[in-house]
PDB file of C-alpha atoms and ligand atoms in Angstrom:
ATOM      1  CA  MET D1398      -6.444 -37.852 -52.858  1.00 96.00           C
ATOM      2  CA  ILE D1399      -3.195 -36.660 -51.421  1.00 98.00           C
ATOM      3  CA  THR D1400      -2.332 -34.880 -48.145  1.00 98.00           C
ATOM      4  CA  PHE D1401       0.583 -32.561 -47.932  1.00 98.00           C
ATOM      5  CA  LEU D1402       2.218 -31.693 -44.556  1.00 98.00           C
ATOM      6  CA  SER D1403       3.317 -28.080 -44.772  1.00 98.00           C
ATOM      7  CA  GLY D1404       5.200 -25.268 -43.231  1.00 98.00           C
ATOM      8  CA  GLY D1405       5.232 -21.592 -44.604  1.00 97.00           C
ATOM      9  CA  THR D1406       7.910 -21.465 -47.163  1.00 97.00           C
ATOM     10  CA  GLY D1407       9.498 -24.648 -48.819  1.00 98.00           C
ATOM     11  CA  THR D1408       6.260 -26.573 -49.111  1.00 98.00           C
ATOM     12  CA  PRO D1409       4.207 -23.538 -50.368  1.00 98.00           C
ATOM     13  CA  LYS D1410       6.792 -23.154 -53.124  1.00 98.00           C
ATOM     14  CA  LEU D1411       6.150 -26.770 -54.211  1.00 98.00           C
ATOM     15  CA  LEU D1412       2.360 -26.305 -54.021  1.00 98.00           C
ATOM     16  CA  ALA D1413       2.428 -23.273 -56.366  1.00 98.00           C
ATOM     17  CA  GLY D1414       3.329 -25.822 -59.096  1.00 98.00           C
ATOM     18  CA  PHE D1415       1.604 -29.019 -57.719  1.00 98.00           C
ATOM     19  CA  LYS D1416      -1.799 -27.203 -57.866  1.00 98.00           C
ATOM     20  CA  GLU D1417      -1.316 -26.561 -61.531  1.00 97.00           C
ATOM     21  CA  ILE D1418      -1.083 -30.346 -62.388  1.00 97.00           C
ATOM     22  CA  HIS D1419      -3.048 -32.053 -59.665  1.00 96.00           C
ATOM     23  CA  GLU D1420      -6.257 -30.821 -58.147  1.00 92.00           C
ATOM     24  CA  SER D1421      -7.302 -33.277 -55.503  1.00 96.00           C
ATOM     25  CA  PHE D1422      -5.246 -32.749 -52.365  1.00 98.00           C
ATOM     26  CA  SER D1423      -5.488 -31.222 -48.837  1.00 98.00           C
ATOM     27  CA  VAL D1424      -2.863 -29.493 -46.785  1.00 98.00           C
ATOM     28  CA  ILE D1425      -2.291 -30.011 -43.084  1.00 98.00           C
ATOM     29  CA  VAL D1426      -0.386 -27.043 -41.799  1.00 98.00           C
ATOM     30  CA  ASN D1427       1.754 -26.390 -38.937  1.00 98.00           C
ATOM     31  CA  THR D1428       0.280 -24.130 -36.185  1.00 98.00           C
ATOM     32  CA  ALA D1429       3.135 -24.108 -33.566  1.00 97.00           C
ATOM     33  CA  GLU D1430       4.325 -20.785 -34.871  1.00 95.00           C
ATOM     34  CA  ASP D1431       1.034 -19.033 -34.481  1.00 96.00           C
ATOM     35  CA  VAL D1432       0.886 -15.836 -32.381  1.00 95.00           C
ATOM     36  CA  TRP D1433      -1.708 -13.058 -31.393  1.00 96.00           C
ATOM     37  CA  VAL D1434      -0.460  -9.687 -32.575  1.00 97.00           C
ATOM     38  CA  SER D1435      -2.519  -6.319 -32.129  1.00 97.00           C
ATOM     39  CA  GLY D1436      -5.588  -8.245 -31.091  1.00 98.00           C
ATOM     40  CA  ASN D1437      -5.596 -10.835 -33.999  1.00 98.00           C
ATOM     41  CA  LYS D1438      -4.455 -14.368 -34.432  1.00 98.00           C
ATOM     42  CA  ILE D1439      -1.625 -14.833 -37.053  1.00 98.00           C
ATOM     43  CA  CYS D1440      -1.055 -18.144 -38.443  1.00 98.00           C
ATOM     44  CA  PRO D1441       2.027 -17.600 -40.591  1.00 97.00           C
ATOM     45  CA  ASP D1442       2.082 -21.007 -42.078  1.00 98.00           C
ATOM     46  CA  ILE D1443      -1.632 -21.304 -43.009  1.00 98.00           C
ATOM     47  CA  ASP D1444      -1.670 -17.841 -44.443  1.00 98.00           C
ATOM     48  CA  SER D1445       1.208 -18.659 -46.718  1.00 98.00           C
ATOM     49  CA  VAL D1446      -0.376 -21.867 -47.845  1.00 98.00           C
ATOM     50  CA  ILE D1447      -3.778 -20.111 -48.431  1.00 98.00           C
ATOM     51  CA  TYR D1448      -2.131 -17.171 -50.291  1.00 98.00           C
ATOM     52  CA  THR D1449      -0.154 -19.671 -52.489  1.00 98.00           C
ATOM     53  CA  LEU D1450      -3.208 -21.640 -53.591  1.00 98.00           C
ATOM     54  CA  ALA D1451      -5.034 -18.458 -53.991  1.00 98.00           C
ATOM     55  CA  GLY D1452      -2.314 -17.344 -56.322  1.00 98.00           C
ATOM     56  CA  ILE D1453      -1.696 -14.052 -54.394  1.00 98.00           C
ATOM     57  CA  ILE D1454       1.379 -14.883 -52.275  1.00 98.00           C
ATOM     58  CA  ASP D1455       4.403 -12.507 -52.507  1.00 98.00           C
ATOM     59  CA  GLU D1456       6.793 -14.724 -54.229  1.00 96.00           C
ATOM     60  CA  GLU D1457       9.793 -12.642 -53.370  1.00 95.00           C
ATOM     61  CA  LYS D1458       9.448 -13.253 -49.674  1.00 95.00           C
ATOM     62  CA  TRP D1459       7.024 -16.211 -49.422  1.00 95.00           C
ATOM     63  CA  TRP D1460       4.986 -14.579 -46.824  1.00 96.00           C
ATOM     64  CA  GLY D1461       2.114 -11.866 -47.183  1.00 98.00           C
ATOM     65  CA  VAL D1462       0.081 -10.833 -50.031  1.00 98.00           C
ATOM     66  CA  ARG D1463       1.772  -9.609 -53.316  1.00 98.00           C
ATOM     67  CA  GLY D1464       1.627  -5.853 -53.506  1.00 98.00           C
ATOM     68  CA  ASP D1465       0.484  -5.282 -50.049  1.00 98.00           C
ATOM     69  CA  THR D1466       1.080  -2.016 -48.164  1.00 98.00           C
ATOM     70  CA  PHE D1467       2.024  -1.613 -44.676  1.00 98.00           C
ATOM     71  CA  LYS D1468       0.159   1.603 -43.683  1.00 98.00           C
ATOM     72  CA  THR D1469      -1.509   0.355 -40.508  1.00 98.00           C
ATOM     73  CA  HIS D1470       1.717  -1.238 -39.336  1.00 98.00           C
ATOM     74  CA  PHE D1471       3.763   1.928 -39.662  1.00 98.00           C
ATOM     75  CA  ARG D1472       1.023   4.087 -38.323  1.00 98.00           C
ATOM     76  CA  LEU D1473       0.966   1.828 -35.218  1.00 98.00           C
ATOM     77  CA  LYS D1474       4.652   2.138 -34.957  1.00 98.00           C
ATOM     78  CA  SER D1475       4.417   6.038 -35.128  1.00 98.00           C
ATOM     79  CA  LEU D1476       1.959   5.686 -32.132  1.00 98.00           C
ATOM     80  CA  GLY D1477       4.443   3.654 -30.231  1.00 98.00           C
ATOM     81  CA  ILE D1478       3.208   0.131 -30.999  1.00 97.00           C
ATOM     82  CA  ASP D1479       5.955  -2.073 -32.572  1.00 95.00           C
ATOM     83  CA  GLU D1480       4.428  -5.220 -33.814  1.00 95.00           C
ATOM     84  CA  GLY D1481       7.574  -7.057 -34.373  1.00 91.00           C
ATOM     85  CA  LEU D1482       6.156  -8.868 -37.376  1.00 92.00           C
ATOM     86  CA  MET D1483       5.650  -6.891 -40.509  1.00 95.00           C
ATOM     87  CA  ILE D1484       1.946  -7.191 -41.094  1.00 98.00           C
ATOM     88  CA  GLY D1485       0.457  -5.858 -44.447  1.00 98.00           C
ATOM     89  CA  ASP D1486      -2.933  -4.192 -44.681  1.00 98.00           C
ATOM     90  CA  LEU D1487      -4.525  -6.870 -46.772  1.00 98.00           C
ATOM     91  CA  ASP D1488      -2.745  -9.466 -44.720  1.00 98.00           C
ATOM     92  CA  ARG D1489      -4.309  -7.942 -41.699  1.00 98.00           C
ATOM     93  CA  ALA D1490      -7.620  -8.355 -43.097  1.00 98.00           C
ATOM     94  CA  THR D1491      -7.171 -12.160 -43.198  1.00 98.00           C
ATOM     95  CA  HIS D1492      -6.048 -12.076 -39.592  1.00 98.00           C
ATOM     96  CA  ILE D1493      -9.180  -9.906 -38.564  1.00 98.00           C
ATOM     97  CA  PHE D1494     -11.567 -12.237 -40.525  1.00 98.00           C
ATOM     98  CA  ARG D1495      -9.980 -15.287 -38.687  1.00 98.00           C
ATOM     99  CA  SER D1496      -9.988 -13.696 -35.383  1.00 98.00           C
ATOM    100  CA  GLU D1497     -13.576 -12.616 -35.527  1.00 98.00           C
ATOM    101  CA  LEU D1498     -14.673 -16.193 -36.230  1.00 98.00           C
ATOM    102  CA  LEU D1499     -12.623 -17.390 -33.240  1.00 98.00           C
ATOM    103  CA  ARG D1500     -14.168 -14.842 -31.011  1.00 98.00           C
ATOM    104  CA  LYS D1501     -17.570 -15.920 -32.117  1.00 98.00           C
ATOM    105  CA  GLY D1502     -16.551 -19.492 -31.006  1.00 98.00           C
ATOM    106  CA  LEU D1503     -15.574 -21.355 -34.184  1.00 98.00           C
ATOM    107  CA  SER D1504     -12.641 -23.553 -34.079  1.00 98.00           C
ATOM    108  CA  LEU D1505      -9.351 -22.592 -35.862  1.00 98.00           C
ATOM    109  CA  THR D1506     -10.262 -25.467 -38.512  1.00 98.00           C
ATOM    110  CA  GLU D1507     -13.740 -23.944 -39.108  1.00 98.00           C
ATOM    111  CA  ALA D1508     -12.139 -20.427 -39.418  1.00 98.00           C
ATOM    112  CA  THR D1509      -9.536 -21.844 -41.782  1.00 98.00           C
ATOM    113  CA  LEU D1510     -12.144 -23.438 -44.133  1.00 98.00           C
ATOM    114  CA  ARG D1511     -14.151 -20.378 -44.151  1.00 98.00           C
ATOM    115  CA  LEU D1512     -11.086 -18.592 -45.307  1.00 98.00           C
ATOM    116  CA  CYS D1513     -10.437 -21.143 -47.981  1.00 98.00           C
ATOM    117  CA  LYS D1514     -14.041 -20.630 -49.266  1.00 98.00           C
ATOM    118  CA  ALA D1515     -13.528 -16.894 -49.185  1.00 98.00           C
ATOM    119  CA  PHE D1516     -10.379 -16.997 -51.154  1.00 98.00           C
ATOM    120  CA  GLU D1517     -12.049 -19.529 -53.556  1.00 98.00           C
ATOM    121  CA  ILE D1518      -9.544 -22.233 -52.981  1.00 97.00           C
ATOM    122  CA  ARG D1519     -10.544 -25.686 -54.138  1.00 96.00           C
ATOM    123  CA  GLN D1520      -8.288 -27.503 -51.804  1.00 98.00           C
ATOM    124  CA  LYS D1521      -8.759 -27.819 -47.970  1.00 98.00           C
ATOM    125  CA  VAL D1522      -6.181 -26.122 -45.890  1.00 98.00           C
ATOM    126  CA  ILE D1523      -6.424 -27.683 -42.364  1.00 98.00           C
ATOM    127  CA  PRO D1524      -4.612 -26.733 -39.325  1.00 98.00           C
ATOM    128  CA  MET D1525      -2.827 -29.637 -37.659  1.00 98.00           C
ATOM    129  CA  THR D1526      -4.717 -29.144 -34.519  1.00 98.00           C
ATOM    130  CA  ASP D1527      -7.193 -26.801 -32.747  1.00 98.00           C
ATOM    131  CA  ASP D1528      -5.373 -27.099 -29.484  1.00 98.00           C
ATOM    132  CA  GLU D1529      -2.552 -24.554 -28.317  1.00 97.00           C
ATOM    133  CA  VAL D1530       0.835 -25.599 -29.429  1.00 98.00           C
ATOM    134  CA  SER D1531       3.780 -23.394 -29.332  1.00 97.00           C
ATOM    135  CA  THR D1532       7.471 -23.742 -30.454  1.00 96.00           C
ATOM    136  CA  LYS D1533       9.952 -22.456 -28.100  1.00 97.00           C
ATOM    137  CA  VAL D1534      13.608 -22.246 -29.117  1.00 97.00           C
ATOM    138  CA  ILE D1535      16.092 -22.731 -26.151  1.00 97.00           C
ATOM    139  CA  THR D1536      19.136 -20.542 -27.004  1.00 97.00           C
ATOM    140  CA  SER D1537      22.386 -19.699 -25.360  1.00 94.00           C
ATOM    141  CA  GLU D1538      20.687 -16.352 -24.608  1.00 94.00           C
ATOM    142  CA  GLY D1539      17.617 -17.885 -23.206  1.00 95.00           C
ATOM    143  CA  GLU D1540      14.197 -19.322 -24.328  1.00 96.00           C
ATOM    144  CA  MET D1541      12.195 -17.579 -26.933  1.00 95.00           C
ATOM    145  CA  HIS D1542       9.131 -18.106 -29.212  1.00 91.00           C
ATOM    146  CA  PHE D1543       9.972 -19.162 -32.649  1.00 89.00           C
ATOM    147  CA  GLN D1544       8.889 -15.868 -34.186  1.00 86.00           C
ATOM    148  CA  GLU D1545      11.194 -13.999 -31.744  1.00 90.00           C
ATOM    149  CA  PHE D1546      14.089 -16.176 -32.642  1.00 94.00           C
ATOM    150  CA  TRP D1547      13.570 -16.070 -36.299  1.00 91.00           C
ATOM    151  CA  VAL D1548      11.926 -12.659 -37.142  1.00 87.00           C
ATOM    152  CA  ILE D1549      13.104 -10.354 -34.343  1.00 88.00           C
ATOM    153  CA  ARG D1550      16.498 -11.982 -33.497  1.00 93.00           C
ATOM    154  CA  LYS D1551      17.178 -12.975 -37.318  1.00 93.00           C
ATOM    155  CA  GLY D1552      18.068 -16.600 -36.085  1.00 95.00           C
ATOM    156  CA  GLU D1553      21.387 -15.425 -34.589  1.00 95.00           C
ATOM    157  CA  PRO D1554      21.344 -16.989 -31.178  1.00 96.00           C
ATOM    158  CA  GLU D1555      23.070 -20.387 -30.689  1.00 96.00           C
ATOM    159  CA  VAL D1556      20.325 -23.022 -30.424  1.00 97.00           C
ATOM    160  CA  VAL D1557      20.662 -25.500 -27.744  1.00 96.00           C
ATOM    161  CA  ASP D1558      17.188 -27.232 -28.042  1.00 97.00           C
ATOM    162  CA  VAL D1559      13.683 -26.926 -29.324  1.00 97.00           C
ATOM    163  CA  ARG D1560      10.558 -27.642 -27.339  1.00 97.00           C
ATOM    164  CA  ILE D1561       7.068 -27.842 -28.700  1.00 97.00           C
ATOM    165  CA  ASP D1562       4.749 -26.786 -25.797  1.00 97.00           C
ATOM    166  CA  GLY D1563       1.323 -28.519 -25.766  1.00 98.00           C
ATOM    167  CA  ILE D1564       2.323 -31.223 -28.243  1.00 98.00           C
ATOM    168  CA  GLY D1565       1.779 -34.171 -25.895  1.00 97.00           C
ATOM    169  CA  ASN D1566      -1.890 -33.360 -25.440  1.00 97.00           C
ATOM    170  CA  ALA D1567      -2.687 -31.988 -28.926  1.00 98.00           C
ATOM    171  CA  LYS D1568      -5.314 -33.787 -31.018  1.00 98.00           C
ATOM    172  CA  PRO D1569      -5.910 -33.484 -34.737  1.00 98.00           C
ATOM    173  CA  SER D1570      -9.079 -32.075 -35.749  1.00 93.00           C
ATOM    174  CA  ASP D1571     -11.718 -34.361 -37.443  1.00 95.00           C
ATOM    175  CA  GLU D1572     -10.899 -32.755 -40.755  1.00 97.00           C
ATOM    176  CA  ALA D1573      -7.219 -33.643 -40.385  1.00 97.00           C
ATOM    177  CA  ILE D1574      -7.933 -37.137 -39.632  1.00 98.00           C
ATOM    178  CA  LYS D1575     -10.443 -37.459 -42.524  1.00 98.00           C
ATOM    179  CA  ALA D1576      -8.058 -36.037 -44.930  1.00 98.00           C
ATOM    180  CA  ILE D1577      -5.263 -38.421 -44.152  1.00 98.00           C
ATOM    181  CA  GLU D1578      -7.591 -41.394 -44.000  1.00 97.00           C
ATOM    182  CA  MET D1579      -9.157 -40.512 -47.416  1.00 97.00           C
ATOM    183  CA  SER D1580      -5.617 -40.062 -49.052  1.00 97.00           C
ATOM    184  CA  GLU D1581      -3.818 -42.930 -50.722  1.00 95.00           C
ATOM    185  CA  ALA D1582      -0.574 -41.033 -50.065  1.00 98.00           C
ATOM    186  CA  ALA D1583       1.073 -38.118 -48.044  1.00 98.00           C
ATOM    187  CA  ILE D1584       3.746 -35.701 -49.213  1.00 98.00           C
ATOM    188  CA  ILE D1585       5.937 -34.039 -46.669  1.00 98.00           C
ATOM    189  CA  GLY D1586       7.068 -30.951 -48.643  1.00 98.00           C
ATOM    190  CA  PRO D1587      10.539 -29.420 -48.318  1.00 98.00           C
ATOM    191  CA  SER D1588       9.840 -27.679 -45.089  1.00 98.00           C
ATOM    192  CA  ASN D1589      11.953 -27.355 -41.896  1.00 98.00           C
ATOM    193  CA  PRO D1590      11.715 -30.923 -40.429  1.00 98.00           C
ATOM    194  CA  VAL D1591      12.182 -29.779 -36.805  1.00 98.00           C
ATOM    195  CA  THR D1592       9.843 -26.608 -36.524  1.00 97.00           C
ATOM    196  CA  SER D1593       7.503 -26.966 -39.355  1.00 98.00           C
ATOM    197  CA  ILE D1594       6.920 -30.730 -39.810  1.00 98.00           C
ATOM    198  CA  GLY D1595       8.165 -31.884 -36.360  1.00 98.00           C
ATOM    199  CA  PRO D1596       4.975 -30.410 -34.709  1.00 98.00           C
ATOM    200  CA  ILE D1597       2.643 -31.967 -37.229  1.00 98.00           C
ATOM    201  CA  ILE D1598       4.190 -35.575 -36.917  1.00 98.00           C
ATOM    202  CA  GLY D1599       4.572 -34.982 -33.165  1.00 98.00           C
ATOM    203  CA  ILE D1600       0.853 -35.191 -32.811  1.00 98.00           C
ATOM    204  CA  ARG D1601       0.480 -39.024 -32.029  1.00 97.00           C
ATOM    205  CA  ARG D1602      -2.670 -39.684 -33.991  1.00 97.00           C
ATOM    206  CA  ILE D1603      -1.376 -38.090 -37.164  1.00 98.00           C
ATOM    207  CA  ARG D1604       1.891 -40.090 -36.929  1.00 97.00           C
ATOM    208  CA  GLU D1605      -0.055 -43.354 -36.476  1.00 96.00           C
ATOM    209  CA  LEU D1606      -2.227 -42.573 -39.470  1.00 97.00           C
ATOM    210  CA  LEU D1607       0.820 -41.822 -41.547  1.00 97.00           C
ATOM    211  CA  THR D1608       2.405 -44.984 -40.730  1.00 92.00           C
ATOM    212  CA  GLY D1609      -0.158 -46.813 -42.703  1.00 85.00           C
ATOM    213  CA  LYS D1610       0.246 -44.678 -45.881  1.00 96.00           C
ATOM    214  CA  LYS D1611       2.683 -44.312 -48.675  1.00 98.00           C
ATOM    215  CA  VAL D1612       4.674 -41.060 -47.578  1.00 98.00           C
ATOM    216  CA  ILE D1613       7.242 -39.292 -49.695  1.00 98.00           C
ATOM    217  CA  ALA D1614       9.316 -36.443 -48.402  1.00 98.00           C
ATOM    218  CA  VAL D1615      11.427 -33.866 -50.316  1.00 98.00           C
ATOM    219  CA  SER D1616      14.748 -32.739 -48.759  1.00 98.00           C
ATOM    220  CA  PRO D1617      14.972 -29.028 -47.655  1.00 98.00           C
ATOM    221  CA  PHE D1618      18.728 -29.506 -47.560  1.00 98.00           C
ATOM    222  CA  ILE D1619      21.081 -29.410 -50.502  1.00 97.00           C
ATOM    223  CA  GLY D1620      24.329 -31.126 -49.376  1.00 96.00           C
ATOM    224  CA  ASP D1621      24.885 -29.943 -45.785  1.00 95.00           C
ATOM    225  CA  ARG D1622      22.978 -26.702 -46.040  1.00 96.00           C
ATOM    226  CA  PRO D1623      19.228 -25.772 -46.070  1.00 97.00           C
ATOM    227  CA  PHE D1624      18.138 -23.814 -49.083  1.00 97.00           C
ATOM    228  CA  SER D1625      17.097 -21.057 -46.571  1.00 95.00           C
ATOM    229  CA  GLY D1626      16.254 -20.500 -42.972  1.00 94.00           C
ATOM    230  CA  PRO D1627      17.406 -22.141 -39.740  1.00 96.00           C
ATOM    231  CA  ALA D1628      16.794 -25.681 -40.323  1.00 97.00           C
ATOM    232  CA  GLY D1629      20.542 -26.662 -40.017  1.00 97.00           C
ATOM    233  CA  LYS D1630      20.740 -25.080 -36.458  1.00 96.00           C
ATOM    234  CA  PHE D1631      17.575 -26.880 -35.219  1.00 98.00           C
ATOM    235  CA  MET D1632      18.770 -30.272 -36.783  1.00 98.00           C
ATOM    236  CA  ARG D1633      22.147 -30.042 -35.084  1.00 97.00           C
ATOM    237  CA  ALA D1634      20.529 -29.075 -31.780  1.00 97.00           C
ATOM    238  CA  LEU D1635      18.440 -32.048 -31.831  1.00 98.00           C
ATOM    239  CA  GLY D1636      21.348 -34.383 -32.743  1.00 98.00           C
ATOM    240  CA  PHE D1637      20.718 -34.859 -36.444  1.00 98.00           C
ATOM    241  CA  SER D1638      22.999 -34.197 -39.230  1.00 98.00           C
ATOM    242  CA  PRO D1639      22.061 -31.183 -41.262  1.00 97.00           C
ATOM    243  CA  SER D1640      21.822 -32.974 -44.524  1.00 98.00           C
ATOM    244  CA  PRO D1641      19.477 -35.264 -46.625  1.00 98.00           C
ATOM    245  CA  GLU D1642      20.816 -38.104 -44.487  1.00 98.00           C
ATOM    246  CA  GLY D1643      19.670 -36.349 -41.311  1.00 98.00           C
ATOM    247  CA  VAL D1644      16.215 -35.757 -42.896  1.00 98.00           C
ATOM    248  CA  ALA D1645      15.899 -39.415 -43.648  1.00 98.00           C
ATOM    249  CA  GLU D1646      16.775 -40.149 -40.000  1.00 98.00           C
ATOM    250  CA  PHE D1647      14.402 -37.476 -38.688  1.00 98.00           C
ATOM    251  CA  TYR D1648      11.524 -39.078 -40.695  1.00 98.00           C
ATOM    252  CA  ARG D1649      12.491 -42.749 -40.013  1.00 96.00           C
ATOM    253  CA  ASP D1650       9.491 -44.921 -39.595  1.00 93.00           C
ATOM    254  CA  ILE D1651       7.242 -42.466 -41.484  1.00 97.00           C
ATOM    255  CA  ILE D1652       8.711 -42.015 -45.034  1.00 98.00           C
ATOM    256  CA  ASP D1653       8.889 -44.618 -47.848  1.00 98.00           C
ATOM    257  CA  ILE D1654      10.770 -42.385 -50.311  1.00 98.00           C
ATOM    258  CA  LEU D1655      13.048 -39.383 -49.803  1.00 98.00           C
ATOM    259  CA  VAL D1656      13.594 -36.988 -52.733  1.00 98.00           C
ATOM    260  CA  VAL D1657      17.063 -35.338 -52.690  1.00 98.00           C
ATOM    261  CA  HIS D1658      19.158 -33.115 -55.029  1.00 98.00           C
ATOM    262  CA  ASN D1659      21.113 -34.639 -57.874  1.00 98.00           C
ATOM    263  CA  GLY D1660      24.364 -35.968 -56.375  1.00 98.00           C
ATOM    264  CA  ASP D1661      23.035 -35.976 -52.864  1.00 98.00           C
ATOM    265  CA  GLY D1662      21.954 -39.827 -53.079  1.00 98.00           C
ATOM    266  CA  PHE D1663      22.823 -42.126 -50.297  1.00 98.00           C
ATOM    267  CA  GLU D1664      22.041 -45.664 -49.210  1.00 98.00           C
ATOM    268  CA  SER D1665      19.389 -45.759 -46.533  1.00 97.00           C
ATOM    269  CA  ASP D1666      18.106 -48.730 -44.628  1.00 97.00           C
ATOM    270  CA  SER D1667      14.841 -46.924 -43.863  1.00 96.00           C
ATOM    271  CA  CYS D1668      13.610 -45.399 -47.111  1.00 98.00           C
ATOM    272  CA  ARG D1669      14.301 -45.361 -50.919  1.00 98.00           C
ATOM    273  CA  VAL D1670      16.256 -42.269 -51.936  1.00 98.00           C
ATOM    274  CA  VAL D1671      15.616 -40.744 -55.200  1.00 98.00           C
ATOM    275  CA  GLU D1672      17.825 -37.977 -56.866  1.00 98.00           C
ATOM    276  CA  THR D1673      16.449 -35.041 -58.958  1.00 98.00           C
ATOM    277  CA  ASP D1674      16.610 -31.287 -59.358  1.00 98.00           C
ATOM    278  CA  ILE D1675      14.822 -30.021 -56.107  1.00 98.00           C
ATOM    279  CA  LYS D1676      15.590 -26.316 -56.306  1.00 98.00           C
ATOM    280  CA  ILE D1677      12.490 -24.305 -56.826  1.00 98.00           C
ATOM    281  CA  ARG D1678      13.444 -21.099 -58.550  1.00 96.00           C
ATOM    282  CA  ASN D1679       9.901 -20.541 -60.135  1.00 96.00           C
ATOM    283  CA  LYS D1680       6.613 -22.290 -60.912  1.00 96.00           C
ATOM    284  CA  LYS D1681       8.187 -24.242 -63.866  1.00 97.00           C
ATOM    285  CA  ASP D1682      10.467 -25.926 -61.387  1.00 98.00           C
ATOM    286  CA  ALA D1683       7.788 -26.557 -58.853  1.00 98.00           C
ATOM    287  CA  GLU D1684       5.661 -28.254 -61.624  1.00 98.00           C
ATOM    288  CA  ARG D1685       8.599 -30.462 -62.816  1.00 98.00           C
ATOM    289  CA  LEU D1686       9.360 -31.608 -59.236  1.00 98.00           C
ATOM    290  CA  SER D1687       5.696 -32.260 -58.646  1.00 98.00           C
ATOM    291  CA  LYS D1688       5.508 -34.342 -61.694  1.00 98.00           C
ATOM    292  CA  THR D1689       8.419 -36.401 -60.620  1.00 98.00           C
ATOM    293  CA  ILE D1690       6.757 -36.882 -57.075  1.00 98.00           C
ATOM    294  CA  LEU D1691       3.419 -37.969 -58.754  1.00 98.00           C
ATOM    295  CA  GLU D1692       5.331 -40.508 -60.921  1.00 97.00           C
ATOM    296  CA  LEU D1693       6.928 -41.932 -57.730  1.00 97.00           C
ATOM    297  CA  LEU D1694       3.593 -42.146 -56.067  1.00 93.00           C
TER     298      LEU D1694
HETATM  299  P1  GDP L1956       8.924 -21.624 -42.549  1.00 84.29           P
HETATM  300  O1  GDP L1956       7.564 -22.089 -41.912  1.00 84.29           O
HETATM  301  O2  GDP L1956       8.919 -20.307 -43.171  1.00 84.29           O
HETATM  302  O3  GDP L1956      10.080 -22.064 -41.615  1.00 84.29           O
HETATM  303  O4  GDP L1956       8.964 -22.483 -43.921  1.00 84.29           O
HETATM  304  P2  GDP L1956       9.108 -23.988 -44.157  1.00 84.29           P
HETATM  305  O5  GDP L1956       9.510 -24.908 -43.099  1.00 84.29           O
HETATM  306  O6  GDP L1956       7.898 -24.460 -44.957  1.00 84.29           O
HETATM  307  O7  GDP L1956      10.184 -24.044 -45.380  1.00 84.29           O
HETATM  308  C1  GDP L1956      11.582 -23.671 -44.863  1.00 84.29           C
HETATM  309  C2  GDP L1956      12.483 -24.682 -45.672  1.00 84.29           C
HETATM  310  O8  GDP L1956      12.272 -24.610 -47.071  1.00 84.29           O
HETATM  311  C3  GDP L1956      13.885 -24.534 -45.371  1.00 84.29           C
HETATM  312  O9  GDP L1956      14.397 -25.435 -44.577  1.00 84.29           O
HETATM  313  C4  GDP L1956      14.453 -24.426 -46.831  1.00 84.29           C
HETATM  314  O10 GDP L1956      15.731 -25.088 -46.913  1.00 84.29           O
HETATM  315  C5  GDP L1956      13.319 -25.047 -47.700  1.00 84.29           C
HETATM  316  N1  GDP L1956      13.417 -24.539 -48.983  1.00 84.29           N
HETATM  317  C6  GDP L1956      13.484 -23.173 -49.365  1.00 84.29           C
HETATM  318  N2  GDP L1956      13.431 -23.188 -50.825  1.00 84.29           N
HETATM  319  C7  GDP L1956      13.664 -24.390 -51.288  1.00 84.29           C
HETATM  320  C8  GDP L1956      13.685 -25.009 -52.597  1.00 84.29           C
HETATM  321  O11 GDP L1956      13.898 -24.144 -53.544  1.00 84.29           O
HETATM  322  N3  GDP L1956      13.900 -26.265 -52.639  1.00 84.29           N
HETATM  323  C9  GDP L1956      13.884 -27.130 -51.433  1.00 84.29           C
HETATM  324  N4  GDP L1956      13.921 -28.436 -51.719  1.00 84.29           N
HETATM  325  N5  GDP L1956      13.740 -26.594 -50.345  1.00 84.29           N
HETATM  326  C10 GDP L1956      13.596 -25.280 -50.162  1.00 84.29           C
END
């Protein structure tokens, strides 16, 4: 068994290939970007992982369901309700399914496992916690929820700090603990270290469990730039270099191996650094990178 730690874009890209060559794995997913919109709980990262493993993710955007329509979203807009996030009609059905279960008293973990079953996914997708955790971005223009910073403000404000509310008291679910305990290794996919993986390893028990395992991470940076998204801004705000070196530093004491892009190798006193092609343009790339990771493990 292998456990992945995942956000909603980089790691799902890798999982799209990994699932083709290895079946036995679970995915522990960041929940610190979850929000309630129009009465339903949206878990952006969990949804992206589920849609990826179900083979229905929109691979252009890496969120939402391929071929989805947005009729309800735009009807609501014409009625004066701006949801902020673009929510597809099929995607919304997932949110309603989840929220109905939550309203009946199921935990987020139970609701997510029901979703996995409904989507006929062989692997377990597990929220990092059932407790309320929420990422706040402190910017030069004030404090905002991660979704407001990234989706509504397009990541433009200058980032001063990142705070993960609720992380100190958050406990992993029994399923998350079991997944790590049963795994011989963990893979930290190429996700945003600060806002996607940071909350997961910010849960003390998860960090402790990982310390005893073989852990391999894939860099979301190529040279001094992330492939996409605001990871660079967040790393700088927290005092880390926005680069593979910064990633090694961020994951110090957790990872044994860091996989970086060809030419990005460096000497590290905390982990082994391995160079390969880490660009994931398509499923073939994802499979090739997955094979390399499995060989390293
Ligand atoms: P979020 O939840 O949508 O923020 O998504 P993640 O945190 O899971 O993924 C975002 C990260 O994926 C960014 O920091 C990107 O640099 C990284 N990423 C995107 N595409 C690629 C790729 O092709 N290769 C690698 N190695 N990283 C990528």
